[in-house]
Amino acid sequence: MKDVEQLATHVLALHQPGSSQTPLVSGVLGASNDVQAVAIWLNEFNGATQRNYRKEAERFLMWLQWRGLNGLKQVTRLDIADYQAFLAAPPASWLGHRYKRTDARWRPFNKPLSEASQRQAMIVLNAMFSYLVAGQYLPANPIALVRGKRRGARRHEQLIERYLEVDTWQLVWQQVQSMPGQTKRARDQAERCRFLFSLLYLLAPRVSEVANQSMNSFRLYKGRWWWFVTGKGGKQARVPVSQEMLAALKRYRLYLGLSELPPIDDDSPLLRSVTGRNGVTANMVYRIVKGVFAEVAALQSDTYIRQQLQRASTHWLRHTSITHADEAGVSLKHLSKAARHEKLETTAIYQHAEDQQWHDDWSRLRIIKSGPEGG
């Protein structure tokens, strides 16, 4: 069997979308090998979604070679079962600390995947296989057989768990508000961070949407302010801007030396580098958020909160926003429109309030009753 370094080199082209090795074609796929076919699929996405999908696809292609299987066209239902078992317990040679993808010490995993991560990996691979079947590159999708066994089951069985409780979110916000500003650079970073966290919590954007928007994405429409966003799949949408969000925008713009509110022709970057001129990448947004979470986690004595913050990422704030909006009483219809979900069922998995009420009601059942009747 090839070692991990050889396997990784073989599929490195996945990290170079748009190169001559990954042609984009109209209609059915024009790929001559698995790496090209998967790269074409990956070019349908961008930002964090593309990075996550690429990671899962690369792991699977490496595993195929490691097992000596002859490419995607030969994958069977039994191979999929073997891969699921592999994700739960990859060999030690596949595990390592986090390094850059081009570093020789890089490994596909830093630890075996949890059940939730295993499910996510199979969801991504199912989407990949379905795309390649639709593009007539593959004859069939073996993962469809796995899903077929669950026909009739609810599509979203699990409630979203990757969110911060209200008290934990308050700890994060307090940290953001108290960021030091002894130097000009520190003040620049603190003001940018304050605006970013306001944006992520009050508008529930995806990280790619934050990095790619301009100042005039905030617009006055029918007497009220809205955030006009180009979201997943290039879809246009608008999200209501609350007075709190509007105040955060004004504060950030005034700090940058701009007018309180953006004119319609202000197409400058919404979120700026510390110099205040250039925009920031999705990766920078991710690193800023992870840095704050790490700072808050280091201050916590509660193990659960500390571990939750260590795991949390930028997308957790989108989940947190939607979940807290539900708990605040926002209707499912408006919650779905703000989250920009195509189906109400997708938004419903964020609804935890009913479970909490159910839990409180059920807690009335007690072995030993209190009061006069209980003795």
C-alpha positions as semicolon CSV with decimal commas, in nm:
position;residue;x (nm);y (nm);z (nm)
1;M;0,000;0,000;0,000
2;K;0,113;0,356;-0,070
3;D;0,202;0,573;0,226
4;V;-0,001;0,880;0,317
5;E;0,240;1,126;0,154
6;Q;0,210;0,952;-0,185
7;L;-0,167;0,933;-0,159
8;A;-0,194;1,301;-0,066
9;T;0,025;1,409;-0,357
10;H;-0,198;1,224;-0,602
11;V;-0,507;1,427;-0,515
12;L;-0,340;1,762;-0,447
13;A;-0,497;1,893;-0,770
14;L;-0,822;1,927;-0,576
15;H;-0,661;2,225;-0,404
16;Q;-0,607;2,405;-0,733
17;P;-0,960;2,465;-0,867
18;G;-0,970;2,639;-1,201
19;S;-0,631;2,504;-1,317
20;S;-0,579;2,320;-1,644
21;Q;-0,630;1,996;-1,455
22;T;-0,980;2,094;-1,347
23;P;-1,166;2,221;-1,656
24;L;-1,515;2,358;-1,613
25;V;-1,751;2,240;-1,886
26;S;-2,115;2,301;-1,962
27;G;-2,366;2,016;-1,969
28;V;-2,232;1,672;-1,876
29;L;-1,884;1,642;-1,728
30;G;-1,578;1,637;-1,951
31;A;-1,351;1,472;-1,693
32;S;-1,112;1,192;-1,780
33;N;-1,031;1,083;-1,423
34;D;-1,167;1,094;-1,070
35;V;-0,960;1,393;-0,955
36;Q;-1,083;1,603;-1,248
37;A;-1,444;1,494;-1,196
38;V;-1,439;1,575;-0,824
39;A;-1,264;1,908;-0,888
40;I;-1,544;2,006;-1,130
41;W;-1,797;1,925;-0,859
42;L;-1,603;2,131;-0,603
43;N;-1,604;2,432;-0,836
44;E;-1,981;2,450;-0,787
45;F;-1,909;2,580;-0,434
46;N;-1,695;2,841;-0,265
47;G;-1,573;2,952;0,076
48;A;-1,615;2,728;0,380
49;T;-1,852;2,492;0,196
50;Q;-1,593;2,421;-0,072
51;R;-1,318;2,367;0,187
52;N;-1,530;2,123;0,388
53;Y;-1,643;1,932;0,079
54;R;-1,289;1,916;-0,056
55;K;-1,164;1,773;0,272
56;E;-1,418;1,489;0,264
57;A;-1,365;1,417;-0,105
58;E;-0,987;1,408;-0,064
59;R;-1,006;1,167;0,228
60;F;-1,227;0,934;0,027
61;L;-1,006;0,941;-0,285
62;M;-0,700;0,872;-0,071
63;W;-0,879;0,582;0,097
64;L;-0,971;0,430;-0,241
65;Q;-0,605;0,422;-0,340
66;W;-0,499;0,297;0,002
67;R;-0,743;0,007;-0,029
68;G;-0,625;-0,066;-0,383
69;L;-0,970;0,004;-0,533
70;N;-0,988;0,105;-0,897
71;G;-1,149;0,449;-0,870
72;L;-1,498;0,583;-0,806
73;K;-1,663;0,379;-1,081
74;Q;-1,583;0,055;-0,897
75;V;-1,714;0,158;-0,552
76;T;-1,983;-0,077;-0,416
77;R;-2,226;-0,062;-0,125
78;L;-1,992;-0,287;0,079
79;D;-1,702;-0,049;0,012
80;I;-1,910;0,234;0,157
81;A;-1,970;0,030;0,472
82;D;-1,595;-0,033;0,501
83;Y;-1,524;0,338;0,463
84;Q;-1,771;0,425;0,737
85;A;-1,587;0,187;0,970
86;F;-1,255;0,342;0,861
87;L;-1,372;0,693;0,957
88;A;-1,441;0,574;1,311
89;A;-1,092;0,425;1,348
90;P;-0,835;0,543;1,089
91;P;-0,481;0,399;1,120
92;A;-0,226;0,591;1,324
93;S;-0,036;0,681;1,005
94;W;-0,340;0,884;0,894
95;L;-0,352;1,088;1,218
96;G;-0,152;1,395;1,312
97;H;-0,153;1,752;1,435
98;R;-0,289;2,033;1,217
99;Y;-0,040;2,151;0,953
100;K;-0,078;2,335;0,624
101;R;-0,197;2,114;0,341
102;T;0,136;2,142;0,160
103;D;0,341;2,049;0,470
104;A;0,489;1,697;0,459
105;R;0,367;1,644;0,817
106;W;0,004;1,702;0,714
107;R;-0,234;1,412;0,777
108;P;-0,599;1,369;0,673
109;F;-0,726;1,338;1,033
110;N;-0,625;1,476;1,369
111;K;-0,843;1,217;1,546
112;P;-1,107;0,953;1,463
113;L;-1,439;1,106;1,359
114;S;-1,733;1,125;1,597
115;E;-2,067;0,976;1,491
116;A;-2,193;1,323;1,394
117;S;-1,882;1,387;1,182
118;Q;-1,915;1,046;1,020
119;R;-2,274;1,128;0,922
120;Q;-2,164;1,463;0,782
121;A;-1,891;1,293;0,576
122;M;-2,145;1,055;0,423
123;I;-2,386;1,341;0,345
124;V;-2,109;1,520;0,155
125;L;-2,003;1,207;-0,034
126;N;-2,363;1,131;-0,121
127;A;-2,393;1,478;-0,274
128;M;-2,070;1,420;-0,467
129;F;-2,180;1,082;-0,603
130;S;-2,522;1,219;-0,699
131;Y;-2,360;1,505;-0,891
132;L;-2,123;1,272;-1,077
133;V;-2,411;1,041;-1,167
134;A;-2,612;1,338;-1,297
135;G;-2,306;1,442;-1,500
136;Q;-2,291;1,090;-1,650
137;Y;-1,942;1,033;-1,510
138;L;-2,059;0,752;-1,280
139;P;-2,320;0,482;-1,353
140;A;-2,474;0,480;-1,004
141;N;-2,455;0,618;-0,649
142;P;-2,377;0,340;-0,396
143;I;-2,460;0,566;-0,102
144;A;-2,818;0,594;-0,229
145;L;-2,864;0,235;-0,112
146;V;-2,767;0,335;0,241
147;R;-3,019;0,618;0,238
148;G;-3,282;0,386;0,090
149;K;-3,282;0,177;0,407
150;R;-3,402;0,483;0,596
151;R;-3,689;0,566;0,362
152;G;-3,977;0,711;0,555
153;A;-3,753;0,837;0,834
154;R;-3,742;1,208;0,907
155;R;-3,488;1,382;0,690
156;H;-3,348;1,581;0,980
157;E;-3,358;1,363;1,288
158;Q;-3,104;1,556;1,485
159;L;-3,158;1,904;1,617
160;I;-2,875;2,143;1,551
161;E;-2,634;2,116;1,843
162;R;-2,350;2,334;1,719
163;Y;-2,464;2,653;1,885
164;L;-2,386;2,849;2,200
165;E;-2,625;2,872;2,490
166;V;-2,736;3,225;2,579
167;D;-2,506;3,243;2,882
168;T;-2,207;3,124;2,679
169;W;-2,281;3,374;2,403
170;Q;-2,288;3,650;2,667
171;L;-1,939;3,547;2,780
172;V;-1,818;3,578;2,422
173;W;-1,982;3,917;2,373
174;Q;-1,835;4,048;2,699
175;Q;-1,491;3,944;2,575
176;V;-1,546;4,126;2,246
177;Q;-1,660;4,442;2,423
178;S;-1,360;4,441;2,658
179;M;-1,089;4,396;2,395
180;P;-0,794;4,623;2,481
181;G;-0,717;4,929;2,271
182;Q;-0,392;5,077;2,394
183;T;-0,249;5,112;2,043
184;K;-0,401;5,224;1,712
185;R;-0,370;4,874;1,569
186;A;-0,533;4,719;1,878
187;R;-0,823;4,966;1,852
188;D;-0,860;4,886;1,481
189;Q;-0,877;4,515;1,558
190;A;-1,118;4,566;1,849
191;E;-1,362;4,778;1,646
192;R;-1,352;4,536;1,353
193;C;-1,410;4,243;1,586
194;R;-1,703;4,415;1,754
195;F;-1,868;4,484;1,417
196;L;-1,798;4,131;1,291
197;F;-1,957;3,961;1,593
198;S;-2,257;4,195;1,572
199;L;-2,295;4,103;1,207
200;L;-2,259;3,728;1,264
201;Y;-2,506;3,721;1,552
202;L;-2,768;3,974;1,437
203;L;-2,786;3,874;1,067
204;A;-2,690;3,502;1,075
205;P;-2,472;3,512;0,762
206;R;-2,250;3,240;0,625
207;V;-1,880;3,325;0,650
208;S;-1,840;3,355;0,270
209;E;-2,120;3,612;0,265
210;V;-1,942;3,832;0,517
211;A;-1,615;3,826;0,323
212;N;-1,772;3,908;-0,013
213;Q;-2,017;4,187;0,069
214;S;-1,983;4,561;0,013
215;M;-2,094;4,850;0,234
216;N;-2,394;4,923;0,010
217;S;-2,530;4,576;0,078
218;F;-2,699;4,770;0,361
219;R;-2,977;4,966;0,194
220;L;-3,288;5,164;0,277
221;Y;-3,592;4,988;0,130
222;K;-3,953;5,099;0,181
223;G;-3,851;5,318;0,474
224;R;-3,650;5,050;0,657
225;W;-3,294;4,923;0,648
226;W;-3,221;4,579;0,506
227;W;-2,912;4,375;0,433
228;F;-2,909;4,261;0,070
229;V;-2,695;3,952;0,045
230;T;-2,577;3,720;-0,230
231;G;-2,590;3,385;-0,058
232;K;-2,546;3,016;-0,124
233;G;-2,578;2,924;-0,490
234;G;-2,563;3,291;-0,592
235;K;-2,916;3,351;-0,465
236;Q;-3,019;3,708;-0,384
237;A;-3,196;3,774;-0,055
238;R;-3,254;4,044;0,205
239;V;-3,249;4,031;0,583
240;P;-3,409;4,285;0,819
241;V;-3,160;4,515;0,992
242;S;-3,253;4,579;1,353
243;Q;-3,180;4,906;1,532
244;E;-2,903;4,728;1,721
245;M;-2,742;4,612;1,395
246;L;-2,782;4,958;1,245
247;A;-2,610;5,111;1,548
248;A;-2,321;4,865;1,508
249;L;-2,286;4,961;1,140
250;K;-2,285;5,333;1,225
251;R;-2,022;5,286;1,495
252;Y;-1,792;5,090;1,262
253;R;-1,830;5,334;0,973
254;L;-1,767;5,638;1,192
255;Y;-1,456;5,469;1,331
256;L;-1,335;5,419;0,974
257;G;-1,390;5,789;0,905
258;L;-1,696;5,732;0,684
259;S;-2,047;5,872;0,696
260;E;-2,284;5,712;0,946
261;L;-2,473;5,514;0,682
262;P;-2,354;5,392;0,342
263;P;-2,468;5,572;0,027
264;I;-2,602;5,355;-0,252
265;D;-2,277;5,386;-0,451
266;D;-2,047;5,276;-0,166
267;D;-1,920;4,946;-0,304
268;S;-1,615;4,937;-0,076
269;P;-1,561;4,621;0,136
270;L;-1,801;4,572;0,427
271;L;-1,539;4,423;0,660
272;R;-1,193;4,578;0,638
273;S;-0,834;4,486;0,703
274;V;-0,680;4,671;0,996
275;T;-0,558;4,935;0,752
276;G;-0,925;5,013;0,679
277;R;-0,885;4,989;0,301
278;N;-0,891;4,629;0,178
279;G;-1,149;4,361;0,243
280;V;-1,082;4,042;0,439
281;T;-1,098;3,680;0,328
282;A;-1,329;3,413;0,464
283;N;-1,023;3,250;0,618
284;M;-0,942;3,570;0,808
285;V;-1,299;3,591;0,940
286;Y;-1,267;3,230;1,056
287;R;-0,937;3,301;1,234
288;I;-1,070;3,612;1,409
289;V;-1,369;3,422;1,546
290;K;-1,164;3,119;1,650
291;G;-0,920;3,350;1,825
292;V;-1,194;3,509;2,035
293;F;-1,345;3,170;2,120
294;A;-1,000;3,048;2,231
295;E;-0,951;3,353;2,454
296;V;-1,289;3,302;2,623
297;A;-1,232;2,926;2,658
298;A;-0,901;2,985;2,837
299;L;-1,082;3,185;3,105
300;Q;-1,343;2,918;3,184
301;S;-1,330;2,679;3,479
302;D;-1,643;2,496;3,360
303;T;-1,516;2,203;3,150
304;Y;-1,828;2,181;2,931
305;I;-1,823;2,551;2,836
306;R;-1,448;2,544;2,778
307;Q;-1,467;2,239;2,550
308;Q;-1,768;2,380;2,364
309;L;-1,584;2,704;2,288
310;Q;-1,275;2,512;2,179
311;R;-1,487;2,324;1,926
312;A;-1,688;2,624;1,812
313;S;-1,627;2,787;1,474
314;T;-1,767;3,075;1,271
315;H;-2,065;2,873;1,151
316;W;-2,166;2,812;1,511
317;L;-2,260;3,179;1,531
318;R;-2,506;3,135;1,243
319;H;-2,661;2,841;1,428
320;T;-2,656;3,042;1,752
321;S;-2,832;3,336;1,589
322;I;-3,109;3,124;1,437
323;T;-3,158;2,924;1,757
324;H;-3,171;3,232;1,981
325;A;-3,414;3,402;1,741
326;D;-3,643;3,101;1,770
327;E;-3,618;3,112;2,149
328;A;-3,699;3,485;2,138
329;G;-4,029;3,403;1,966
330;V;-3,953;3,478;1,599
331;S;-4,206;3,290;1,386
332;L;-4,093;2,989;1,182
333;K;-4,185;3,166;0,858
334;H;-3,973;3,473;0,933
335;L;-3,696;3,263;1,085
336;S;-3,673;3,064;0,763
337;K;-3,666;3,380;0,548
338;A;-3,389;3,537;0,755
339;A;-3,185;3,214;0,750
340;R;-3,254;3,185;0,376
341;H;-3,351;2,820;0,393
342;E;-3,538;2,676;0,096
343;K;-3,758;2,459;0,315
344;L;-3,923;2,519;0,650
345;E;-3,813;2,171;0,757
346;T;-3,451;2,289;0,749
347;T;-3,527;2,578;0,983
348;A;-3,729;2,356;1,215
349;I;-3,418;2,166;1,325
350;Y;-3,307;2,483;1,506
351;Q;-3,617;2,489;1,723
352;H;-3,520;2,395;2,078
353;A;-3,781;2,593;2,272
354;E;-4,047;2,322;2,240
355;D;-3,808;2,060;2,374
356;Q;-3,730;2,281;2,673
357;Q;-4,100;2,326;2,747
358;W;-4,155;1,951;2,709
359;H;-3,864;1,886;2,947
360;D;-4,005;2,130;3,205
361;D;-4,354;1,979;3,183
362;W;-4,227;1,621;3,211
363;S;-4,022;1,717;3,516
364;R;-4,349;1,755;3,706
365;L;-4,357;1,376;3,736
366;R;-4,180;1,292;4,064
367;I;-4,133;0,979;4,269
368;I;-4,164;1,170;4,596
369;K;-4,419;1,445;4,584
370;S;-4,359;1,765;4,776
371;G;-4,624;1,955;4,972
372;P;-4,917;1,834;5,183
373;E;-4,992;1,533;4,966
374;G;-4,632;1,414;4,967
375;G;-4,607;1,411;5,345
